Amino acid sequence: MAKKKILAIVGSLREGSWNRQLAEAAGQYLGDKADFEILDYADIPYMNEDLEADPPASIQRVRDKVQAADGLWFFTPEYNHSYPGLLKNLIDWLSRPLNDGNRAVIIGKPAAISGASMGGGGTVVAQDLLVMLLSMLNLKIMNQPRLTIARVQEQAEDGKLKLADSQAYLEKQADAYLKFLDQIA
Ligand code: FNR
């Protein structure tokens, strides 16, 4: 079976973001078992329907990346018991039908969800709300296993994620997601 293209979507722009480091660790674990890439979307504008007739190049770029992906793997922080607004903004753009009449690129994509927070909840509420949003858009969500990492800073040294306790769960989720993508194909 051909290698799957997994596009990671990180809900944080912070330099040194735990969630970005978690995505990088997933990519490292997957190695040559998948084509793994982290989506760069820091430059997309706020959703504005006035921009839709002639969307900027940044929107075309993220649409192309999502279109080409076999699966989307979300790595989300939790902001005030939800997912960050920048993630909602990206998903809102990806949820819109294209000007050529084709359907929105995000619809039907198989998705996995992970998240790390510094609080004790481990992003569980943010993830549940993200499931609600993605379900509305008919993504095929792998609900088990999902990875939730609480107090992530305890698994780090000098700002570098070490993942002592959570590495095995990350690997389990990555393996399950590869199987999920094969079953859906
Ligand atoms: C947070 N943080 C946070 N943590 C948590 O466990 N539950 C929460 O509801 C919140 N709320 C929240 C709101 C806002 C606006 C910010 C900026 C932060 C803390 C959060 O877990 C921490 O900043 C993480 O480090 C964010 O993830 P990244 O950016 O490191 O990936």
JSON list of C-alpha atoms and ligand atoms in Angstrom, two decimals:
[
{"chain": "A", "resi": 1, "resn": "MET", "atom": "CA", "xyz": [0.00, 0.00, 0.00]},
{"chain": "A", "resi": 2, "resn": "ALA", "atom": "CA", "xyz": [1.28, 3.49, -0.87]},
{"chain": "A", "resi": 3, "resn": "LYS", "atom": "CA", "xyz": [2.64, 5.65, 1.90]},
{"chain": "A", "resi": 4, "resn": "LYS", "atom": "CA", "xyz": [0.02, 7.86, 3.46]},
{"chain": "A", "resi": 5, "resn": "LYS", "atom": "CA", "xyz": [0.34, 11.62, 3.47]},
{"chain": "A", "resi": 6, "resn": "ILE", "atom": "CA", "xyz": [-0.38, 12.90, 6.96]},
{"chain": "A", "resi": 7, "resn": "LEU", "atom": "CA", "xyz": [-0.76, 16.63, 7.41]},
{"chain": "A", "resi": 8, "resn": "ALA", "atom": "CA", "xyz": [-0.31, 17.82, 11.00]},
{"chain": "A", "resi": 9, "resn": "ILE", "atom": "CA", "xyz": [-2.24, 20.90, 12.07]},
{"chain": "A", "resi": 10, "resn": "VAL", "atom": "CA", "xyz": [-0.90, 22.55, 15.21]},
{"chain": "A", "resi": 11, "resn": "GLY", "atom": "CA", "xyz": [-3.18, 24.95, 17.09]},
{"chain": "A", "resi": 12, "resn": "SER", "atom": "CA", "xyz": [-0.36, 27.12, 18.44]},
{"chain": "A", "resi": 13, "resn": "LEU", "atom": "CA", "xyz": [1.92, 29.70, 16.88]},
{"chain": "A", "resi": 14, "resn": "ARG", "atom": "CA", "xyz": [4.09, 29.95, 19.99]},
{"chain": "A", "resi": 15, "resn": "GLU", "atom": "CA", "xyz": [7.79, 29.49, 19.50]},
{"chain": "A", "resi": 16, "resn": "GLY", "atom": "CA", "xyz": [8.65, 26.39, 21.50]},
{"chain": "A", "resi": 17, "resn": "SER", "atom": "CA", "xyz": [5.01, 25.27, 21.53]},
{"chain": "A", "resi": 18, "resn": "TRP", "atom": "CA", "xyz": [4.53, 21.95, 23.32]},
{"chain": "A", "resi": 19, "resn": "ASN", "atom": "CA", "xyz": [1.95, 20.97, 20.74]},
{"chain": "A", "resi": 20, "resn": "ARG", "atom": "CA", "xyz": [4.31, 21.72, 17.88]},
{"chain": "A", "resi": 21, "resn": "GLN", "atom": "CA", "xyz": [7.00, 19.66, 19.60]},
{"chain": "A", "resi": 22, "resn": "LEU", "atom": "CA", "xyz": [4.46, 16.87, 20.05]},
{"chain": "A", "resi": 23, "resn": "ALA", "atom": "CA", "xyz": [3.69, 16.99, 16.32]},
{"chain": "A", "resi": 24, "resn": "GLU", "atom": "CA", "xyz": [7.41, 16.86, 15.59]},
{"chain": "A", "resi": 25, "resn": "ALA", "atom": "CA", "xyz": [7.76, 13.83, 17.87]},
{"chain": "A", "resi": 26, "resn": "ALA", "atom": "CA", "xyz": [4.92, 12.13, 15.99]},
{"chain": "A", "resi": 27, "resn": "GLY", "atom": "CA", "xyz": [6.68, 12.83, 12.70]},
{"chain": "A", "resi": 28, "resn": "GLN", "atom": "CA", "xyz": [9.93, 11.47, 14.08]},
{"chain": "A", "resi": 29, "resn": "TYR", "atom": "CA", "xyz": [8.25, 8.29, 15.28]},
{"chain": "A", "resi": 30, "resn": "LEU", "atom": "CA", "xyz": [6.48, 7.76, 11.95]},
{"chain": "A", "resi": 31, "resn": "GLY", "atom": "CA", "xyz": [9.77, 8.17, 10.08]},
{"chain": "A", "resi": 32, "resn": "ASP", "atom": "CA", "xyz": [9.47, 6.53, 6.67]},
{"chain": "A", "resi": 33, "resn": "LYS", "atom": "CA", "xyz": [6.15, 4.83, 7.56]},
{"chain": "A", "resi": 34, "resn": "ALA", "atom": "CA", "xyz": [4.32, 7.94, 6.28]},
{"chain": "A", "resi": 35, "resn": "ASP", "atom": "CA", "xyz": [4.87, 11.28, 4.56]},
{"chain": "A", "resi": 36, "resn": "PHE", "atom": "CA", "xyz": [4.42, 13.62, 7.48]},
{"chain": "A", "resi": 37, "resn": "GLU", "atom": "CA", "xyz": [4.32, 17.40, 7.26]},
{"chain": "A", "resi": 38, "resn": "ILE", "atom": "CA", "xyz": [3.28, 20.19, 9.61]},
{"chain": "A", "resi": 39, "resn": "LEU", "atom": "CA", "xyz": [0.98, 22.72, 7.95]},
{"chain": "A", "resi": 40, "resn": "ASP", "atom": "CA", "xyz": [2.27, 26.27, 7.91]},
{"chain": "A", "resi": 41, "resn": "TYR", "atom": "CA", "xyz": [-0.73, 28.58, 8.20]},
{"chain": "A", "resi": 42, "resn": "ALA", "atom": "CA", "xyz": [0.53, 31.48, 10.32]},
{"chain": "A", "resi": 43, "resn": "ASP", "atom": "CA", "xyz": [0.00, 33.86, 7.40]},
{"chain": "A", "resi": 44, "resn": "ILE", "atom": "CA", "xyz": [-3.67, 33.22, 6.61]},
{"chain": "A", "resi": 45, "resn": "PRO", "atom": "CA", "xyz": [-6.07, 36.13, 7.15]},
{"chain": "A", "resi": 46, "resn": "TYR", "atom": "CA", "xyz": [-9.14, 36.10, 9.36]},
{"chain": "A", "resi": 47, "resn": "MET", "atom": "CA", "xyz": [-12.11, 34.58, 7.57]},
{"chain": "A", "resi": 48, "resn": "ASN", "atom": "CA", "xyz": [-13.81, 37.35, 5.66]},
{"chain": "A", "resi": 49, "resn": "GLU", "atom": "CA", "xyz": [-16.35, 36.49, 3.00]},
{"chain": "A", "resi": 50, "resn": "ASP", "atom": "CA", "xyz": [-15.24, 39.55, 1.03]},
{"chain": "A", "resi": 51, "resn": "LEU", "atom": "CA", "xyz": [-11.92, 37.72, 0.39]},
{"chain": "A", "resi": 52, "resn": "GLU", "atom": "CA", "xyz": [-13.54, 34.58, -0.94]},
{"chain": "A", "resi": 53, "resn": "ALA", "atom": "CA", "xyz": [-14.05, 35.72, -4.54]},
{"chain": "A", "resi": 54, "resn": "ASP", "atom": "CA", "xyz": [-10.28, 36.10, -4.95]},
{"chain": "A", "resi": 55, "resn": "PRO", "atom": "CA", "xyz": [-8.65, 34.32, -1.99]},
{"chain": "A", "resi": 56, "resn": "PRO", "atom": "CA", "xyz": [-5.04, 35.16, -1.11]},
{"chain": "A", "resi": 57, "resn": "ALA", "atom": "CA", "xyz": [-2.19, 32.80, -2.02]},
{"chain": "A", "resi": 58, "resn": "SER", "atom": "CA", "xyz": [-1.92, 31.65, 1.62]},
{"chain": "A", "resi": 59, "resn": "ILE", "atom": "CA", "xyz": [-5.45, 30.25, 1.42]},
{"chain": "A", "resi": 60, "resn": "GLN", "atom": "CA", "xyz": [-4.76, 28.50, -1.87]},
{"chain": "A", "resi": 61, "resn": "ARG", "atom": "CA", "xyz": [-1.64, 26.98, -0.32]},
{"chain": "A", "resi": 62, "resn": "VAL", "atom": "CA", "xyz": [-3.39, 25.55, 2.76]},
{"chain": "A", "resi": 63, "resn": "ARG", "atom": "CA", "xyz": [-6.27, 24.28, 0.62]},
{"chain": "A", "resi": 64, "resn": "ASP", "atom": "CA", "xyz": [-3.83, 22.48, -1.69]},
{"chain": "A", "resi": 65, "resn": "LYS", "atom": "CA", "xyz": [-2.01, 20.90, 1.27]},
{"chain": "A", "resi": 66, "resn": "VAL", "atom": "CA", "xyz": [-5.25, 19.67, 2.83]},
{"chain": "A", "resi": 67, "resn": "GLN", "atom": "CA", "xyz": [-6.59, 18.45, -0.52]},
{"chain": "A", "resi": 68, "resn": "ALA", "atom": "CA", "xyz": [-3.45, 16.39, -1.09]},
{"chain": "A", "resi": 69, "resn": "ALA", "atom": "CA", "xyz": [-3.44, 14.86, 2.43]},
{"chain": "A", "resi": 70, "resn": "ASP", "atom": "CA", "xyz": [-4.79, 11.37, 3.16]},
{"chain": "A", "resi": 71, "resn": "GLY", "atom": "CA", "xyz": [-5.34, 12.40, 6.76]},
{"chain": "A", "resi": 72, "resn": "LEU", "atom": "CA", "xyz": [-5.21, 15.35, 9.14]},
{"chain": "A", "resi": 73, "resn": "TRP", "atom": "CA", "xyz": [-3.68, 15.00, 12.59]},
{"chain": "A", "resi": 74, "resn": "PHE", "atom": "CA", "xyz": [-4.61, 17.85, 14.92]},
{"chain": "A", "resi": 75, "resn": "PHE", "atom": "CA", "xyz": [-2.37, 18.84, 17.83]},
{"chain": "A", "resi": 76, "resn": "THR", "atom": "CA", "xyz": [-4.29, 21.32, 19.88]},
{"chain": "A", "resi": 77, "resn": "PRO", "atom": "CA", "xyz": [-3.66, 23.33, 23.04]},
{"chain": "A", "resi": 78, "resn": "GLU", "atom": "CA", "xyz": [-6.59, 24.16, 25.27]},
{"chain": "A", "resi": 79, "resn": "TYR", "atom": "CA", "xyz": [-7.47, 27.86, 25.57]},
{"chain": "A", "resi": 80, "resn": "ASN", "atom": "CA", "xyz": [-10.13, 28.53, 28.20]},
{"chain": "A", "resi": 81, "resn": "HIS", "atom": "CA", "xyz": [-11.65, 25.09, 27.82]},
{"chain": "A", "resi": 82, "resn": "SER", "atom": "CA", "xyz": [-11.78, 25.23, 24.05]},
{"chain": "A", "resi": 83, "resn": "TYR", "atom": "CA", "xyz": [-9.50, 24.96, 21.03]},
{"chain": "A", "resi": 84, "resn": "PRO", "atom": "CA", "xyz": [-7.68, 28.15, 20.03]},
{"chain": "A", "resi": 85, "resn": "GLY", "atom": "CA", "xyz": [-9.37, 30.69, 17.77]},
{"chain": "A", "resi": 86, "resn": "LEU", "atom": "CA", "xyz": [-6.67, 30.38, 15.13]},
{"chain": "A", "resi": 87, "resn": "LEU", "atom": "CA", "xyz": [-7.64, 26.74, 14.63]},
{"chain": "A", "resi": 88, "resn": "LYS", "atom": "CA", "xyz": [-11.30, 27.70, 14.22]},
{"chain": "A", "resi": 89, "resn": "ASN", "atom": "CA", "xyz": [-10.30, 30.37, 11.72]},
{"chain": "A", "resi": 90, "resn": "LEU", "atom": "CA", "xyz": [-8.31, 27.86, 9.66]},
{"chain": "A", "resi": 91, "resn": "ILE", "atom": "CA", "xyz": [-11.12, 25.30, 9.77]},
{"chain": "A", "resi": 92, "resn": "ASP", "atom": "CA", "xyz": [-13.65, 27.95, 8.75]},
{"chain": "A", "resi": 93, "resn": "TRP", "atom": "CA", "xyz": [-11.56, 28.69, 5.63]},
{"chain": "A", "resi": 94, "resn": "LEU", "atom": "CA", "xyz": [-11.16, 24.98, 4.88]},
{"chain": "A", "resi": 95, "resn": "SER", "atom": "CA", "xyz": [-14.90, 24.42, 5.28]},
{"chain": "A", "resi": 96, "resn": "ARG", "atom": "CA", "xyz": [-15.87, 26.66, 2.36]},
{"chain": "A", "resi": 97, "resn": "PRO", "atom": "CA", "xyz": [-16.77, 25.34, -1.09]},
{"chain": "A", "resi": 98, "resn": "LEU", "atom": "CA", "xyz": [-14.30, 26.28, -3.82]},
{"chain": "A", "resi": 99, "resn": "ASN", "atom": "CA", "xyz": [-15.03, 28.89, -6.45]},
{"chain": "A", "resi": 100, "resn": "ASP", "atom": "CA", "xyz": [-14.93, 26.20, -9.19]},
{"chain": "A", "resi": 101, "resn": "GLY", "atom": "CA", "xyz": [-17.92, 24.51, -7.56]},
{"chain": "A", "resi": 102, "resn": "ASN", "atom": "CA", "xyz": [-15.93, 21.71, -5.92]},
{"chain": "A", "resi": 103, "resn": "ARG", "atom": "CA", "xyz": [-16.67, 20.86, -2.33]},
{"chain": "A", "resi": 104, "resn": "ALA", "atom": "CA", "xyz": [-14.67, 22.17, 0.61]},
{"chain": "A", "resi": 105, "resn": "VAL", "atom": "CA", "xyz": [-11.30, 20.44, 0.91]},
{"chain": "A", "resi": 106, "resn": "ILE", "atom": "CA", "xyz": [-11.66, 19.40, 4.55]},
{"chain": "A", "resi": 107, "resn": "ILE", "atom": "CA", "xyz": [-14.89, 17.45, 4.13]},
{"chain": "A", "resi": 108, "resn": "GLY", "atom": "CA", "xyz": [-14.57, 13.71, 4.70]},
{"chain": "A", "resi": 109, "resn": "LYS", "atom": "CA", "xyz": [-10.89, 13.75, 5.69]},
{"chain": "A", "resi": 110, "resn": "PRO", "atom": "CA", "xyz": [-9.86, 11.14, 8.27]},
{"chain": "A", "resi": 111, "resn": "ALA", "atom": "CA", "xyz": [-8.67, 12.93, 11.42]},
{"chain": "A", "resi": 112, "resn": "ALA", "atom": "CA", "xyz": [-6.73, 12.14, 14.56]},
{"chain": "A", "resi": 113, "resn": "ILE", "atom": "CA", "xyz": [-6.54, 14.44, 17.58]},
{"chain": "A", "resi": 114, "resn": "SER", "atom": "CA", "xyz": [-3.87, 14.93, 20.23]},
{"chain": "A", "resi": 115, "resn": "GLY", "atom": "CA", "xyz": [-3.12, 17.74, 22.61]},
{"chain": "A", "resi": 116, "resn": "ALA", "atom": "CA", "xyz": [-0.88, 18.91, 25.40]},
{"chain": "A", "resi": 117, "resn": "SER", "atom": "CA", "xyz": [-1.63, 21.45, 28.08]},
{"chain": "A", "resi": 118, "resn": "MET", "atom": "CA", "xyz": [0.12, 22.83, 31.11]},
{"chain": "A", "resi": 119, "resn": "GLY", "atom": "CA", "xyz": [-3.03, 22.40, 33.19]},
{"chain": "A", "resi": 120, "resn": "GLY", "atom": "CA", "xyz": [-4.41, 19.19, 34.61]},
{"chain": "A", "resi": 121, "resn": "GLY", "atom": "CA", "xyz": [-7.11, 18.62, 31.99]},
{"chain": "A", "resi": 122, "resn": "GLY", "atom": "CA", "xyz": [-4.74, 17.64, 29.17]},
{"chain": "A", "resi": 123, "resn": "THR", "atom": "CA", "xyz": [-6.89, 19.36, 26.50]},
{"chain": "A", "resi": 124, "resn": "VAL", "atom": "CA", "xyz": [-9.75, 16.89, 26.90]},
{"chain": "A", "resi": 125, "resn": "VAL", "atom": "CA", "xyz": [-12.44, 19.57, 26.74]},
{"chain": "A", "resi": 126, "resn": "ALA", "atom": "CA", "xyz": [-10.82, 21.31, 23.77]},
{"chain": "A", "resi": 127, "resn": "GLN", "atom": "CA", "xyz": [-10.61, 17.95, 21.99]},
{"chain": "A", "resi": 128, "resn": "ASP", "atom": "CA", "xyz": [-14.26, 17.13, 22.63]},
{"chain": "A", "resi": 129, "resn": "LEU", "atom": "CA", "xyz": [-15.28, 20.51, 21.21]},
{"chain": "A", "resi": 130, "resn": "LEU", "atom": "CA", "xyz": [-13.02, 19.95, 18.21]},
{"chain": "A", "resi": 131, "resn": "VAL", "atom": "CA", "xyz": [-14.69, 16.58, 17.63]},
{"chain": "A", "resi": 132, "resn": "MET", "atom": "CA", "xyz": [-18.05, 18.37, 17.59]},
{"chain": "A", "resi": 133, "resn": "LEU", "atom": "CA", "xyz": [-16.83, 20.86, 14.98]},
{"chain": "A", "resi": 134, "resn": "LEU", "atom": "CA", "xyz": [-15.09, 18.28, 12.79]},
{"chain": "A", "resi": 135, "resn": "SER", "atom": "CA", "xyz": [-18.10, 15.95, 12.94]},
{"chain": "A", "resi": 136, "resn": "MET", "atom": "CA", "xyz": [-20.29, 18.74, 11.65]},
{"chain": "A", "resi": 137, "resn": "LEU", "atom": "CA", "xyz": [-17.97, 18.90, 8.64]},
{"chain": "A", "resi": 138, "resn": "ASN", "atom": "CA", "xyz": [-18.18, 15.13, 8.13]},
{"chain": "A", "resi": 139, "resn": "LEU", "atom": "CA", "xyz": [-14.56, 14.39, 8.93]},
{"chain": "A", "resi": 140, "resn": "LYS", "atom": "CA", "xyz": [-13.98, 10.76, 9.83]},
{"chain": "A", "resi": 141, "resn": "ILE", "atom": "CA", "xyz": [-12.60, 11.00, 13.33]},
{"chain": "A", "resi": 142, "resn": "MET", "atom": "CA", "xyz": [-10.52, 8.36, 15.05]},
{"chain": "A", "resi": 143, "resn": "ASN", "atom": "CA", "xyz": [-12.00, 8.78, 18.52]},
{"chain": "A", "resi": 144, "resn": "GLN", "atom": "CA", "xyz": [-9.89, 6.05, 20.08]},
{"chain": "A", "resi": 145, "resn": "PRO", "atom": "CA", "xyz": [-7.13, 6.33, 20.89]},
{"chain": "A", "resi": 146, "resn": "ARG", "atom": "CA", "xyz": [-6.84, 10.05, 21.43]},
{"chain": "A", "resi": 147, "resn": "LEU", "atom": "CA", "xyz": [-3.81, 11.47, 23.23]},
{"chain": "A", "resi": 148, "resn": "THR", "atom": "CA", "xyz": [-4.29, 13.97, 26.05]},
{"chain": "A", "resi": 149, "resn": "ILE", "atom": "CA", "xyz": [-1.21, 15.17, 27.91]},
{"chain": "A", "resi": 150, "resn": "ALA", "atom": "CA", "xyz": [-1.73, 17.07, 31.17]},
{"chain": "A", "resi": 151, "resn": "ARG", "atom": "CA", "xyz": [1.04, 19.10, 32.84]},
{"chain": "A", "resi": 152, "resn": "VAL", "atom": "CA", "xyz": [3.20, 18.63, 29.79]},
{"chain": "A", "resi": 153, "resn": "GLN", "atom": "CA", "xyz": [5.98, 20.78, 31.28]},
{"chain": "A", "resi": 154, "resn": "GLU", "atom": "CA", "xyz": [6.72, 17.89, 33.66]},
{"chain": "A", "resi": 155, "resn": "GLN", "atom": "CA", "xyz": [7.82, 15.86, 30.64]},
{"chain": "A", "resi": 156, "resn": "ALA", "atom": "CA", "xyz": [10.31, 18.48, 29.44]},
{"chain": "A", "resi": 157, "resn": "GLU", "atom": "CA", "xyz": [13.77, 19.80, 30.20]},
{"chain": "A", "resi": 158, "resn": "ASP", "atom": "CA", "xyz": [14.80, 23.38, 29.38]},
{"chain": "A", "resi": 159, "resn": "GLY", "atom": "CA", "xyz": [11.72, 23.81, 27.19]},
{"chain": "A", "resi": 160, "resn": "LYS", "atom": "CA", "xyz": [12.45, 20.64, 25.19]},
{"chain": "A", "resi": 161, "resn": "LEU", "atom": "CA", "xyz": [9.77, 17.99, 25.21]},
{"chain": "A", "resi": 162, "resn": "LYS", "atom": "CA", "xyz": [11.11, 14.62, 26.36]},
{"chain": "A", "resi": 163, "resn": "LEU", "atom": "CA", "xyz": [7.81, 12.73, 26.55]},
{"chain": "A", "resi": 164, "resn": "ALA", "atom": "CA", "xyz": [8.98, 10.13, 29.05]},
{"chain": "A", "resi": 165, "resn": "ASP", "atom": "CA", "xyz": [5.51, 8.98, 30.09]},
{"chain": "A", "resi": 166, "resn": "SER", "atom": "CA", "xyz": [3.56, 9.83, 26.95]},
{"chain": "A", "resi": 167, "resn": "GLN", "atom": "CA", "xyz": [5.88, 8.52, 24.21]},
{"chain": "A", "resi": 168, "resn": "ALA", "atom": "CA", "xyz": [4.31, 5.04, 24.30]},
{"chain": "A", "resi": 169, "resn": "TYR", "atom": "CA", "xyz": [0.81, 6.54, 23.97]},
{"chain": "A", "resi": 170, "resn": "LEU", "atom": "CA", "xyz": [1.92, 8.74, 21.08]},
{"chain": "A", "resi": 171, "resn": "GLU", "atom": "CA", "xyz": [3.34, 5.70, 19.28]},
{"chain": "A", "resi": 172, "resn": "LYS", "atom": "CA", "xyz": [0.16, 3.73, 19.94]},
{"chain": "A", "resi": 173, "resn": "GLN", "atom": "CA", "xyz": [-1.93, 6.52, 18.48]},
{"chain": "A", "resi": 174, "resn": "ALA", "atom": "CA", "xyz": [0.37, 6.87, 15.44]},
{"chain": "A", "resi": 175, "resn": "ASP", "atom": "CA", "xyz": [0.16, 3.12, 14.73]},
{"chain": "A", "resi": 176, "resn": "ALA", "atom": "CA", "xyz": [-3.61, 3.14, 15.18]},
{"chain": "A", "resi": 177, "resn": "TYR", "atom": "CA", "xyz": [-3.94, 6.11, 12.84]},
{"chain": "A", "resi": 178, "resn": "LEU", "atom": "CA", "xyz": [-1.93, 4.39, 10.10]},
{"chain": "A", "resi": 179, "resn": "LYS", "atom": "CA", "xyz": [-4.30, 1.40, 10.38]},
{"chain": "A", "resi": 180, "resn": "PHE", "atom": "CA", "xyz": [-7.32, 3.72, 10.41]},
{"chain": "A", "resi": 181, "resn": "LEU", "atom": "CA", "xyz": [-6.09, 5.41, 7.21]},
{"chain": "A", "resi": 182, "resn": "ASP", "atom": "CA", "xyz": [-5.57, 2.03, 5.54]},
{"chain": "A", "resi": 183, "resn": "GLN", "atom": "CA", "xyz": [-9.06, 0.86, 6.52]},
{"chain": "A", "resi": 184, "resn": "ILE", "atom": "CA", "xyz": [-10.68, 4.03, 5.21]},
{"chain": "A", "resi": 185, "resn": "ALA", "atom": "CA", "xyz": [-8.77, 4.03, 1.89]},
{"chain": "B", "resi": 1, "resn": "FNR", "atom": "C1", "xyz": [-4.15, 28.63, 28.36]},
{"chain": "B", "resi": 1, "resn": "FNR", "atom": "N1", "xyz": [-3.72, 27.48, 29.02]},
{"chain": "B", "resi": 1, "resn": "FNR", "atom": "C2", "xyz": [-4.67, 26.56, 29.45]},
{"chain": "B", "resi": 1, "resn": "FNR", "atom": "N2", "xyz": [-4.32, 25.33, 29.93]},
{"chain": "B", "resi": 1, "resn": "FNR", "atom": "C3", "xyz": [-5.25, 24.41, 30.28]},
{"chain": "B", "resi": 1, "resn": "FNR", "atom": "O1", "xyz": [-4.88, 23.31, 30.67]},
{"chain": "B", "resi": 1, "resn": "FNR", "atom": "N3", "xyz": [-6.59, 24.72, 30.22]},
{"chain": "B", "resi": 1, "resn": "FNR", "atom": "C4", "xyz": [-7.02, 25.94, 29.78]},
{"chain": "B", "resi": 1, "resn": "FNR", "atom": "O2", "xyz": [-8.23, 26.17, 29.70]},
{"chain": "B", "resi": 1, "resn": "FNR", "atom": "C5", "xyz": [-6.04, 26.91, 29.40]},
{"chain": "B", "resi": 1, "resn": "FNR", "atom": "N4", "xyz": [-6.42, 28.14, 28.95]},
{"chain": "B", "resi": 1, "resn": "FNR", "atom": "C6", "xyz": [-5.51, 28.96, 28.35]},
{"chain": "B", "resi": 1, "resn": "FNR", "atom": "C7", "xyz": [-5.95, 30.11, 27.69]},
{"chain": "B", "resi": 1, "resn": "FNR", "atom": "C8", "xyz": [-5.06, 30.89, 26.98]},
{"chain": "B", "resi": 1, "resn": "FNR", "atom": "C9", "xyz": [-5.54, 32.09, 26.22]},
{"chain": "B", "resi": 1, "resn": "FNR", "atom": "C10", "xyz": [-3.68, 30.55, 26.97]},
{"chain": "B", "resi": 1, "resn": "FNR", "atom": "C11", "xyz": [-2.69, 31.39, 26.17]},
{"chain": "B", "resi": 1, "resn": "FNR", "atom": "C12", "xyz": [-3.23, 29.45, 27.66]},
{"chain": "B", "resi": 1, "resn": "FNR", "atom": "C13", "xyz": [-2.29, 27.17, 29.17]},
{"chain": "B", "resi": 1, "resn": "FNR", "atom": "C14", "xyz": [-1.79, 26.29, 28.05]},
{"chain": "B", "resi": 1, "resn": "FNR", "atom": "O3", "xyz": [-1.95, 24.94, 28.43]},
{"chain": "B", "resi": 1, "resn": "FNR", "atom": "C15", "xyz": [-0.30, 26.55, 27.79]},
{"chain": "B", "resi": 1, "resn": "FNR", "atom": "O4", "xyz": [-0.11, 27.91, 27.47]},
{"chain": "B", "resi": 1, "resn": "FNR", "atom": "C16", "xyz": [0.25, 25.66, 26.69]},
{"chain": "B", "resi": 1, "resn": "FNR", "atom": "O5", "xyz": [1.65, 25.77, 26.73]},
{"chain": "B", "resi": 1, "resn": "FNR", "atom": "C17", "xyz": [-0.27, 26.04, 25.31]},
{"chain": "B", "resi": 1, "resn": "FNR", "atom": "O6", "xyz": [0.19, 25.12, 24.33]},
{"chain": "B", "resi": 1, "resn": "FNR", "atom": "P1", "xyz": [1.46, 25.42, 23.38]},
{"chain": "B", "resi": 1, "resn": "FNR", "atom": "O7", "xyz": [1.35, 26.82, 22.85]},
{"chain": "B", "resi": 1, "resn": "FNR", "atom": "O8", "xyz": [2.68, 25.26, 24.25]},
{"chain": "B", "resi": 1, "resn": "FNR", "atom": "O9", "xyz": [1.39, 24.37, 22.34]}
]
